[in-house]
Amino acid sequence: MLGSFLGWFFYLFDPLANLAIPPIQPQARLRPENNVPVAAEGPWEDIITGHYGVPPLIRIHDRDGIVKWKFERDDVQQDLPDEIRKCLYSSANDATELKWIRNGTAVAAVYSALALIINHTPDNPETDKLITWAICRDNEFLWNAHTLEPLPGDRMAVGTTGQRPWDGVLVYNTSEALPLDPSPPILQNVTGLRAIHGLIWDEAGSALWAAGTDFAADGSDPEPARATIHAYPFDEATGLLQADDAYVYRLDEPIRQEVEWGAGFSWWVGAHDLVPIPNQRKFLISEDHGLHAFDIPTGRFTEHNAAVADKYMPGFRVTTNDRHGVDGDGVFQELPYGDLKGFSIAPDGSFIYVQSLWQKYRGNHTSIVENGVYREINQGLEIYRSRWFGNIDGWPKPL
Ligand SMILES: *[C@@H]1O[C@H](CO)[C@@H](O)[C@H](O)[C@H]1NC(C)=O
Ligand SMILES: *[C@@H]1O[C@H](CO)[C@@H](O)[C@H](O)[C@H]1NC(C)=O
Ligand SMILES: *[C@@H]1O[C@H](CO)[C@@H](O)[C@H](O)[C@H]1NC(C)=O
Ligand SMILES: *[C@@H]1O[C@H](CO)[C@@H](O)[C@H](O)[C@H]1NC(C)=O
């Protein structure tokens, strides 16, 4: 009852109901009518996976899990500022984010108590695994940072993944001309979106998209929180993200995480990964309870749960059969599409995902589906995310 009442309540105040908002349009150079050839990427053999542990481990491997390249802290031979070395050798077990950047010659990651960029030049051992940028997360702003994403002009957006009104996105200069600095100047501080777990650069729309919650996900605000995606158009003239409330899109209803964690659990269902569909102006978004498709031109959520799997991830399979419980109204619920901490779709239709184990924070394998056929790789590892190690067609990283 409460749920459907709130659904209507929020519908009345839904910013999407305001038709005056201009939709985000593809940049001229990427509009189909301009026929600018864009080379297809591929061949989609490489996957990057973060393995939790002390120390954590980042691996690039093939579709069978055969490791081609790895990074752990003992691989670092270069001189580092003391503070960065301390954060690298912290007791944090995190390997929370890992992304292909700089045309595959580097990896951006949240690793141990750092957010960093590591060279990936396996053919050149001189430069391979050098840290070219790193910030310490060992402070009140960044300790829970879950994700990062490059922006044009050597900038890096880092999601602070916190619950306070001033949490959001911090932007840094990652130019290799700058010396390593554990607490570098902040180019921009975009506040307002809590609990950011996904960030993706939209080259066609010239915007950064973030997935988080509109209020505190942990229930510490008087208002209920909903999984929310927010687009921040990038102003090329100033190099700044525009925080325009027009581009805020919320899921319909706030839901407490009681099915998994028990009656009275204060946390709200919040966003996890924000995943572009190759060559389409669409995202999939995962949250604790399910999966949703989002259409950029109309600013609407178009499919949910089974309909998302049927259309965009055929062959998706729940990874364990214990994903069920009783919600706050005493109703038994199955959550087979819930808690994909990380997932990634290749242009050939193959997809990978990491679904957290029930009542845990991470999975113990990576699921891969090719031509509708499901397999498990990386079995026995403690994993939060796996991603294709490539430039997703239609969603190139910034130049
Ligand atoms: C990116 O890397 C590929 C090979 O890995 C190369 O063919 C291509 O020229 C590179 N692109 C740029 C812009 O450097
Ligand atoms: C970002 O701005 C907010 C609001 O002005 C401020 O409270 C917060 O301390 C800033 N964050 C950082 C890392 O400076
Ligand atoms: C980043 O640092 C480089 C090297 O100092 C500089 O050339 C560039 O203008 C800086 N970028 C921004 C956005 O401040
Ligand atoms: C992964 O976790 C599931 C569910 O707890 C368990 O059945 C399975 O044996 C585990 N697999 C490995 C390889 O640890």
Short mmCIF file of C-alpha atoms and ligand atoms in Angstrom, two decimals:
data_model
loop_
_atom_site.label_atom_id
_atom_site.label_comp_id
_atom_site.label_asym_id
_atom_site.label_seq_id
_atom_site.Cartn_x
_atom_site.Cartn_y
_atom_site.Cartn_z
CA MET A 1 0.00 0.00 0.00
CA LEU A 2 2.64 2.45 1.10
CA GLY A 3 4.68 1.50 -1.93
CA SER A 4 1.97 2.28 -4.44
CA PHE A 5 1.06 5.51 -2.64
CA LEU A 6 4.69 6.65 -2.79
CA GLY A 7 4.84 5.60 -6.43
CA TRP A 8 2.02 8.00 -7.28
CA PHE A 9 3.38 10.66 -5.01
CA PHE A 10 6.74 10.68 -6.75
CA TYR A 11 5.13 10.45 -10.16
CA LEU A 12 3.44 13.80 -9.50
CA PHE A 13 6.80 15.38 -8.82
CA ASP A 14 8.67 13.42 -11.45
CA PRO A 15 11.03 15.85 -13.19
CA LEU A 16 10.47 13.86 -16.38
CA ALA A 17 6.92 15.10 -16.43
CA ASN A 18 8.37 18.52 -17.27
CA LEU A 19 8.53 18.36 -21.04
CA ALA A 20 10.51 21.59 -21.24
CA ILE A 21 13.73 19.68 -20.48
CA PRO A 22 15.80 19.28 -23.63
CA PRO A 23 16.85 15.66 -24.07
CA ILE A 24 20.58 14.95 -24.29
CA GLN A 25 21.36 14.77 -28.02
CA PRO A 26 24.23 13.05 -29.77
CA GLN A 27 27.13 15.36 -30.63
CA ALA A 28 27.16 16.42 -34.26
CA ARG A 29 30.19 14.33 -35.14
CA LEU A 30 28.55 11.14 -33.90
CA ARG A 31 25.08 11.63 -35.41
CA PRO A 32 24.24 8.90 -37.94
CA GLU A 33 23.40 11.40 -40.71
CA ASN A 34 26.98 12.69 -40.64
CA ASN A 35 28.33 9.28 -41.65
CA VAL A 36 31.57 9.65 -39.72
CA PRO A 37 33.18 6.22 -39.86
CA VAL A 38 33.90 4.76 -36.43
CA ALA A 39 36.11 1.68 -36.44
CA ALA A 40 34.66 -1.35 -34.70
CA GLU A 41 36.55 -2.42 -31.62
CA GLY A 42 37.30 -5.96 -30.69
CA PRO A 43 37.91 -8.86 -30.68
CA TRP A 44 36.59 -8.93 -27.09
CA GLU A 45 38.91 -11.54 -25.73
CA ASP A 46 40.21 -9.56 -22.77
CA ILE A 47 38.46 -9.13 -19.42
CA ILE A 48 39.72 -7.21 -16.40
CA THR A 49 38.80 -8.50 -12.95
CA GLY A 50 39.48 -7.23 -9.43
CA HIS A 51 40.26 -9.87 -6.84
CA TYR A 52 39.69 -8.81 -3.21
CA GLY A 53 42.31 -9.77 -0.68
CA VAL A 54 45.29 -8.43 1.22
CA PRO A 55 46.91 -7.52 -1.04
CA PRO A 56 44.19 -7.16 -3.67
CA LEU A 57 44.97 -8.25 -7.22
CA ILE A 58 43.96 -6.96 -10.65
CA ARG A 59 44.09 -9.41 -13.52
CA ILE A 60 43.52 -9.19 -17.25
CA HIS A 61 42.49 -12.59 -18.55
CA ASP A 62 40.76 -14.22 -21.47
CA ARG A 63 37.26 -15.71 -21.69
CA ASP A 64 38.52 -18.86 -20.01
CA GLY A 65 40.07 -16.97 -17.11
CA ILE A 66 43.66 -17.53 -18.35
CA VAL A 67 45.65 -14.62 -16.93
CA LYS A 68 47.63 -12.47 -19.40
CA TRP A 69 48.64 -9.61 -17.11
CA LYS A 70 48.30 -8.87 -13.44
CA PHE A 71 48.99 -6.05 -11.04
CA GLU A 72 49.64 -6.28 -7.34
CA ARG A 73 51.49 -3.90 -5.09
CA ASP A 74 54.72 -5.85 -4.96
CA ASP A 75 54.98 -5.25 -8.73
CA VAL A 76 55.62 -1.56 -8.01
CA GLN A 77 59.34 -0.79 -8.20
CA GLN A 78 59.22 2.98 -8.71
CA ASP A 79 59.85 5.59 -6.03
CA LEU A 80 56.58 6.76 -4.58
CA PRO A 81 55.77 9.62 -2.21
CA ASP A 82 55.56 8.14 1.31
CA GLU A 83 51.85 8.82 1.65
CA ILE A 84 51.04 7.02 -1.61
CA ARG A 85 53.21 4.05 -0.64
CA LYS A 86 51.41 3.93 2.72
CA CYS A 87 48.03 3.86 0.99
CA LEU A 88 49.25 1.22 -1.47
CA TYR A 89 50.40 -0.94 1.47
CA SER A 90 47.29 -0.30 3.58
CA SER A 91 45.26 -3.18 4.98
CA ALA A 92 42.38 -2.31 2.59
CA ASN A 93 41.44 -5.40 0.58
CA ASP A 94 39.67 -3.39 -2.14
CA ALA A 95 39.83 -4.07 -5.86
CA THR A 96 36.56 -2.26 -6.41
CA GLU A 97 36.95 -0.67 -9.82
CA LEU A 98 39.06 -1.45 -12.90
CA LYS A 99 38.70 0.12 -16.32
CA TRP A 100 40.30 0.16 -19.75
CA ILE A 101 41.57 3.69 -20.48
CA ARG A 102 44.07 5.51 -22.76
CA ASN A 103 43.51 3.14 -25.65
CA GLY A 104 44.41 0.13 -23.55
CA THR A 105 47.81 1.45 -22.47
CA ALA A 106 46.59 2.06 -18.92
CA VAL A 107 44.15 0.84 -16.28
CA ALA A 108 42.16 3.12 -13.97
CA ALA A 109 41.36 1.43 -10.69
CA VAL A 110 40.28 1.65 -7.09
CA TYR A 111 42.95 -0.55 -5.52
CA SER A 112 43.85 -0.89 -1.83
CA ALA A 113 43.49 2.62 -0.28
CA LEU A 114 44.20 4.35 -3.60
CA ALA A 115 42.40 5.48 -6.71
CA LEU A 116 45.05 5.23 -9.41
CA ILE A 117 46.18 4.89 -13.00
CA ILE A 118 48.64 2.10 -13.81
CA ASN A 119 50.38 1.68 -17.15
CA HIS A 120 49.43 -1.42 -19.08
CA THR A 121 52.22 -1.87 -21.63
CA PRO A 122 53.05 -5.60 -21.47
CA ASP A 123 55.28 -5.24 -24.55
CA ASN A 124 57.38 -2.62 -22.80
CA PRO A 125 58.50 -3.74 -19.33
CA GLU A 126 60.19 -0.35 -18.75
CA THR A 127 56.87 1.43 -18.52
CA ASP A 128 54.56 -1.46 -17.61
CA LYS A 129 52.84 -1.19 -14.21
CA LEU A 130 54.16 2.29 -13.50
CA ILE A 131 51.73 4.30 -11.42
CA THR A 132 51.23 7.61 -13.25
CA TRP A 133 48.53 9.06 -10.99
CA ALA A 134 47.29 8.10 -7.53
CA ILE A 135 45.27 9.66 -4.74
CA CYS A 136 44.92 8.37 -1.22
CA ARG A 137 41.43 7.33 -0.18
CA ASP A 138 42.47 7.36 3.43
CA ASN A 139 40.41 10.47 4.31
CA GLU A 140 36.83 11.43 5.14
CA PHE A 141 35.95 12.17 1.50
CA LEU A 142 37.30 9.22 -0.42
CA TRP A 143 37.54 6.28 1.98
CA ASN A 144 34.50 4.59 0.43
CA ALA A 145 35.07 5.65 -3.23
CA HIS A 146 33.78 2.85 -5.45
CA THR A 147 34.39 4.06 -8.98
CA LEU A 148 36.14 6.47 -11.31
CA GLU A 149 35.90 7.48 -14.97
CA PRO A 150 38.10 9.54 -17.29
CA LEU A 151 36.83 12.85 -18.68
CA PRO A 152 38.28 14.83 -21.61
CA GLY A 153 41.56 16.68 -21.13
CA ASP A 154 43.23 14.14 -18.82
CA ARG A 155 40.65 14.69 -16.12
CA MET A 156 39.40 11.92 -13.85
CA ALA A 157 36.03 11.85 -12.11
CA VAL A 158 35.97 9.92 -8.82
CA GLY A 159 32.69 8.97 -7.11
CA THR A 160 32.98 9.52 -3.36
CA THR A 161 30.25 6.94 -2.60
CA GLY A 162 29.16 8.48 0.69
CA GLN A 163 25.89 9.35 2.39
CA ARG A 164 26.23 13.05 3.08
CA PRO A 165 24.76 15.96 1.09
CA TRP A 166 28.25 16.96 -0.03
CA ASP A 167 29.11 13.55 -1.41
CA GLY A 168 29.25 13.19 -5.18
CA VAL A 169 31.98 13.48 -7.80
CA LEU A 170 35.47 14.94 -7.40
CA VAL A 171 37.43 15.76 -10.56
CA TYR A 172 41.25 15.62 -10.74
CA ASN A 173 44.00 16.37 -13.24
CA THR A 174 45.73 13.12 -14.22
CA SER A 175 48.24 14.66 -16.62
CA GLU A 176 51.45 12.62 -16.66
CA ALA A 177 53.34 15.92 -16.59
CA LEU A 178 52.33 16.37 -12.94
CA PRO A 179 54.32 14.79 -10.10
CA LEU A 180 52.58 12.14 -8.00
CA ASP A 181 50.70 13.83 -5.16
CA PRO A 182 48.60 11.85 -2.64
CA SER A 183 46.17 14.77 -2.14
CA PRO A 184 46.22 16.73 -5.39
CA PRO A 185 44.13 19.86 -6.00
CA ILE A 186 40.47 19.20 -6.85
CA LEU A 187 39.48 20.67 -10.22
CA GLN A 188 35.77 20.36 -9.47
CA ASN A 189 33.60 19.16 -6.61
CA VAL A 190 30.11 18.18 -7.78
CA THR A 191 27.95 17.51 -4.74
CA GLY A 192 24.51 16.02 -4.30
CA LEU A 193 24.43 12.44 -5.55
CA ARG A 194 25.00 9.94 -2.74
CA ALA A 195 26.36 6.43 -2.85
CA ILE A 196 27.72 6.64 -6.41
CA HIS A 197 28.63 3.15 -7.59
CA GLY A 198 28.73 3.66 -11.38
CA LEU A 199 30.20 6.37 -13.63
CA ILE A 200 30.32 6.36 -17.43
CA TRP A 201 31.53 8.93 -19.93
CA ASP A 202 29.08 9.54 -22.77
CA GLU A 203 31.13 10.77 -25.72
CA ALA A 204 28.07 11.09 -27.97
CA GLY A 205 26.16 13.20 -25.48
CA SER A 206 29.30 14.87 -24.08
CA ALA A 207 28.25 14.14 -20.52
CA LEU A 208 29.24 12.14 -17.47
CA TRP A 209 26.55 9.83 -16.14
CA ALA A 210 26.51 8.70 -12.54
CA ALA A 211 24.42 6.09 -10.72
CA GLY A 212 23.77 6.58 -7.01
CA THR A 213 20.90 7.51 -4.70
CA ASP A 214 19.05 10.81 -4.29
CA PHE A 215 19.22 10.67 -0.47
CA ALA A 216 21.38 8.76 1.99
CA ALA A 217 21.30 5.08 1.01
CA ASP A 218 21.99 4.02 4.60
CA GLY A 219 18.70 5.50 5.83
CA SER A 220 20.33 8.35 7.77
CA ASP A 221 18.21 11.02 6.01
CA PRO A 222 14.57 11.60 6.95
CA GLU A 223 13.72 11.09 3.26
CA PRO A 224 13.67 7.66 1.65
CA ALA A 225 16.36 7.14 -1.00
CA ARG A 226 15.83 5.87 -4.51
CA ALA A 227 18.31 4.54 -7.04
CA THR A 228 19.02 7.55 -9.25
CA ILE A 229 20.99 8.31 -12.37
CA HIS A 230 22.24 11.80 -13.06
CA ALA A 231 23.79 13.19 -16.25
CA TYR A 232 26.31 16.03 -15.94
CA PRO A 233 26.83 17.70 -19.34
CA PHE A 234 30.49 18.58 -19.91
CA ASP A 235 31.18 22.18 -20.93
CA GLU A 236 34.13 22.01 -23.31
CA ALA A 237 34.86 25.71 -22.97
CA THR A 238 35.29 25.67 -19.19
CA GLY A 239 36.11 21.96 -18.75
CA LEU A 240 33.47 21.79 -16.04
CA LEU A 241 30.60 19.40 -15.47
CA GLN A 242 27.20 21.11 -15.31
CA ALA A 243 25.13 19.98 -12.35
CA ASP A 244 21.66 20.48 -13.81
CA ASP A 245 18.82 18.94 -11.84
CA ALA A 246 16.96 18.50 -15.11
CA TYR A 247 19.00 15.39 -15.86
CA VAL A 248 18.04 13.40 -12.80
CA TYR A 249 16.18 10.13 -13.31
CA ARG A 250 14.90 8.14 -10.35
CA LEU A 251 13.49 4.66 -10.08
CA ASP A 252 9.85 4.73 -9.06
CA GLU A 253 9.86 3.55 -5.50
CA PRO A 254 12.18 3.61 -2.53
CA ILE A 255 12.54 0.07 -1.14
CA ARG A 256 14.25 -0.97 2.06
CA GLN A 257 16.78 -3.78 1.78
CA GLU A 258 14.79 -6.01 4.08
CA VAL A 259 14.43 -9.08 1.86
CA GLU A 260 18.16 -9.76 2.04
CA TRP A 261 19.09 -8.24 5.40
CA GLY A 262 15.97 -8.63 7.57
CA ALA A 263 13.05 -6.59 8.92
CA GLY A 264 13.92 -3.06 9.98
CA PHE A 265 17.20 -2.93 8.04
CA SER A 266 17.72 0.77 7.43
CA TRP A 267 19.44 0.78 4.03
CA TRP A 268 17.52 1.60 0.85
CA VAL A 269 17.93 -0.29 -2.39
CA GLY A 270 20.63 1.63 -4.27
CA ALA A 271 22.31 1.65 -7.67
CA HIS A 272 25.28 -0.54 -8.52
CA ASP A 273 26.59 -0.58 -12.07
CA LEU A 274 25.68 1.68 -14.98
CA VAL A 275 26.39 -0.17 -18.20
CA PRO A 276 26.13 1.15 -21.76
CA ILE A 277 24.60 -1.04 -24.46
CA PRO A 278 27.06 -1.08 -27.37
CA ASN A 279 26.03 1.17 -30.27
CA GLN A 280 22.77 2.22 -28.60
CA ARG A 281 21.75 5.27 -26.59
CA LYS A 282 20.77 3.02 -23.72
CA PHE A 283 22.01 1.97 -20.33
CA LEU A 284 21.33 -0.97 -18.12
CA ILE A 285 21.42 -0.21 -14.42
CA SER A 286 21.70 -2.75 -11.64
CA GLU A 287 20.59 -2.21 -8.06
CA ASP A 288 20.29 -4.41 -4.99
CA HIS A 289 16.92 -5.85 -6.04
CA GLY A 290 16.97 -5.86 -9.82
CA LEU A 291 17.97 -4.74 -13.29
CA HIS A 292 16.54 -1.91 -15.39
CA ALA A 293 16.96 -0.53 -18.90
CA PHE A 294 17.13 3.24 -19.44
CA ASP A 295 16.59 5.00 -22.75
CA ILE A 296 18.56 8.25 -23.04
CA PRO A 297 16.56 10.08 -25.75
CA THR A 298 13.29 9.72 -23.84
CA GLY A 299 14.79 9.75 -20.34
CA ARG A 300 12.65 6.74 -19.38
CA PHE A 301 13.21 3.41 -17.71
CA THR A 302 11.89 1.03 -20.37
CA GLU A 303 12.24 -2.54 -19.04
CA HIS A 304 12.74 -4.20 -15.68
CA ASN A 305 14.20 -7.48 -14.40
CA ALA A 306 13.19 -10.51 -16.53
CA ALA A 307 12.33 -8.23 -19.47
CA VAL A 308 15.84 -6.74 -19.31
CA ALA A 309 17.47 -10.18 -19.24
CA ASP A 310 15.27 -11.44 -22.10
CA LYS A 311 16.03 -8.49 -24.34
CA TYR A 312 19.60 -7.49 -23.53
CA MET A 313 21.17 -10.39 -21.64
CA PRO A 314 19.66 -13.61 -23.05
CA GLY A 315 21.11 -16.58 -21.19
CA PHE A 316 21.36 -14.66 -17.93
CA ARG A 317 21.13 -17.03 -15.02
CA VAL A 318 20.85 -16.38 -11.30
CA THR A 319 24.17 -17.51 -9.81
CA THR A 320 22.82 -19.17 -6.64
CA ASN A 321 19.32 -20.40 -5.80
CA ASP A 322 19.10 -18.78 -2.37
CA ARG A 323 18.34 -15.22 -3.47
CA HIS A 324 15.04 -14.86 -1.65
CA GLY A 325 13.54 -13.64 1.62
CA VAL A 326 10.64 -11.78 3.18
CA ASP A 327 10.10 -8.07 2.63
CA GLY A 328 8.93 -5.46 5.17
CA ASP A 329 5.28 -6.34 4.47
CA GLY A 330 5.93 -10.02 5.18
CA VAL A 331 5.75 -10.95 1.49
CA PHE A 332 8.11 -13.64 0.19
CA GLN A 333 10.24 -12.35 -2.68
CA GLU A 334 12.71 -13.89 -5.11
CA LEU A 335 15.45 -11.52 -6.29
CA PRO A 336 17.17 -13.42 -9.12
CA TYR A 337 18.18 -10.21 -10.94
CA GLY A 338 19.51 -8.41 -7.86
CA ASP A 339 22.92 -7.21 -6.81
CA LEU A 340 24.98 -7.29 -9.99
CA LYS A 341 27.96 -5.41 -8.61
CA GLY A 342 29.57 -5.21 -12.01
CA PHE A 343 28.56 -6.28 -15.51
CA SER A 344 29.61 -5.52 -19.04
CA ILE A 345 28.20 -6.13 -22.52
CA ALA A 346 30.42 -6.60 -25.60
CA PRO A 347 29.31 -5.57 -29.10
CA ASP A 348 29.22 -9.25 -30.16
CA GLY A 349 26.49 -9.80 -27.53
CA SER A 350 28.70 -11.72 -25.10
CA PHE A 351 28.32 -10.45 -21.57
CA ILE A 352 29.91 -10.93 -18.19
CA TYR A 353 28.59 -10.22 -14.70
CA VAL A 354 29.43 -10.54 -11.04
CA GLN A 355 26.40 -11.15 -8.85
CA SER A 356 27.04 -10.84 -5.15
CA LEU A 357 26.48 -13.96 -3.06
CA TRP A 358 23.34 -13.68 -0.92
CA GLN A 359 24.06 -11.78 2.30
CA LYS A 360 27.61 -11.13 1.14
CA TYR A 361 29.16 -8.12 -0.59
CA ARG A 362 30.93 -9.87 -3.42
CA GLY A 363 30.72 -12.90 -5.70
CA ASN A 364 33.02 -15.92 -5.91
CA HIS A 365 33.24 -16.17 -9.69
CA THR A 366 32.60 -14.23 -12.91
CA SER A 367 29.65 -15.35 -15.05
CA ILE A 368 30.13 -15.24 -18.81
CA VAL A 369 27.40 -15.80 -21.42
CA GLU A 370 28.29 -16.36 -25.09
CA ASN A 371 25.56 -17.08 -27.65
CA GLY A 372 23.18 -17.65 -24.77
CA VAL A 373 25.44 -20.23 -23.15
CA TYR A 374 26.36 -19.62 -19.49
CA ARG A 375 29.70 -20.48 -17.91
CA GLU A 376 31.58 -19.58 -14.76
CA ILE A 377 35.18 -18.41 -14.77
CA ASN A 378 37.48 -17.13 -12.02
CA GLN A 379 35.91 -19.64 -9.63
CA GLY A 380 36.87 -19.33 -6.00
CA LEU A 381 38.06 -15.70 -6.21
CA GLU A 382 36.43 -12.95 -4.19
CA ILE A 383 35.26 -10.56 -6.92
CA TYR A 384 33.34 -7.32 -7.00
CA ARG A 385 33.68 -6.45 -10.68
CA SER A 386 34.76 -7.81 -14.05
CA ARG A 387 34.63 -5.73 -17.22
CA TRP A 388 35.54 -6.18 -20.87
CA PHE A 389 38.98 -4.66 -21.35
CA GLY A 390 38.20 -2.57 -24.43
CA ASN A 391 36.56 0.54 -25.82
CA ILE A 392 32.85 -0.26 -26.01
CA ASP A 393 31.52 0.59 -29.49
CA GLY A 394 29.29 3.67 -29.36
CA TRP A 395 30.69 4.52 -25.90
CA PRO A 396 34.31 5.48 -26.49
CA LYS A 397 36.37 6.79 -23.61
CA PRO A 398 37.31 10.46 -24.05
CA LEU A 399 40.10 11.29 -26.48
C1 LIG B 1 44.90 2.30 -30.20
O1 LIG B 1 45.56 1.04 -30.17
C2 LIG B 1 45.48 0.31 -31.38
C3 LIG B 1 46.17 -1.02 -31.22
O2 LIG B 1 46.07 -1.52 -29.93
C4 LIG B 1 46.09 1.07 -32.53
O3 LIG B 1 45.90 0.36 -33.73
C5 LIG B 1 45.45 2.45 -32.64
O4 LIG B 1 46.13 3.21 -33.62
C6 LIG B 1 45.51 3.17 -31.30
N1 LIG B 1 44.76 4.40 -31.39
C7 LIG B 1 45.25 5.56 -30.99
C8 LIG B 1 44.36 6.74 -31.13
O5 LIG B 1 46.38 5.66 -30.51
C1 LIG B 2 32.83 19.86 -1.74
O1 LIG B 2 31.93 20.93 -1.55
C2 LIG B 2 31.12 20.79 -0.38
C3 LIG B 2 30.09 21.88 -0.39
O2 LIG B 2 30.68 23.12 -0.53
C4 LIG B 2 32.02 20.84 0.85
O3 LIG B 2 31.24 20.67 2.01
C5 LIG B 2 33.02 19.70 0.75
O4 LIG B 2 33.93 19.78 1.81
C6 LIG B 2 33.79 19.77 -0.57
N1 LIG B 2 34.61 18.57 -0.72
C7 LIG B 2 35.93 18.61 -0.79
C8 LIG B 2 36.63 17.30 -0.98
O5 LIG B 2 36.56 19.63 -0.75
C1 LIG B 3 46.68 19.52 -15.90
O1 LIG B 3 48.07 19.61 -15.72
C2 LIG B 3 48.81 19.87 -16.92
C3 LIG B 3 50.28 19.79 -16.55
O2 LIG B 3 50.60 20.74 -15.64
C4 LIG B 3 48.39 21.18 -17.51
O3 LIG B 3 49.06 21.41 -18.73
C5 LIG B 3 46.87 21.17 -17.74
O4 LIG B 3 46.46 22.45 -18.19
C6 LIG B 3 46.14 20.81 -16.48
N1 LIG B 3 44.72 20.66 -16.77
C7 LIG B 3 43.79 21.27 -16.11
C8 LIG B 3 42.39 21.02 -16.54
O5 LIG B 3 44.02 22.01 -15.18
C1 LIG B 4 30.71 -20.07 -4.33
O1 LIG B 4 29.63 -19.85 -3.44
C2 LIG B 4 28.56 -20.77 -3.60
C3 LIG B 4 27.41 -20.31 -2.71
O2 LIG B 4 27.83 -20.15 -1.40
C4 LIG B 4 29.05 -22.16 -3.24
O3 LIG B 4 28.00 -23.09 -3.44
C5 LIG B 4 30.21 -22.50 -4.16
O4 LIG B 4 30.75 -23.76 -3.78
C6 LIG B 4 31.30 -21.45 -4.09
N1 LIG B 4 32.28 -21.76 -5.13
C7 LIG B 4 33.57 -21.66 -4.93
C8 LIG B 4 34.44 -22.07 -6.09
O5 LIG B 4 34.07 -21.24 -3.89
#
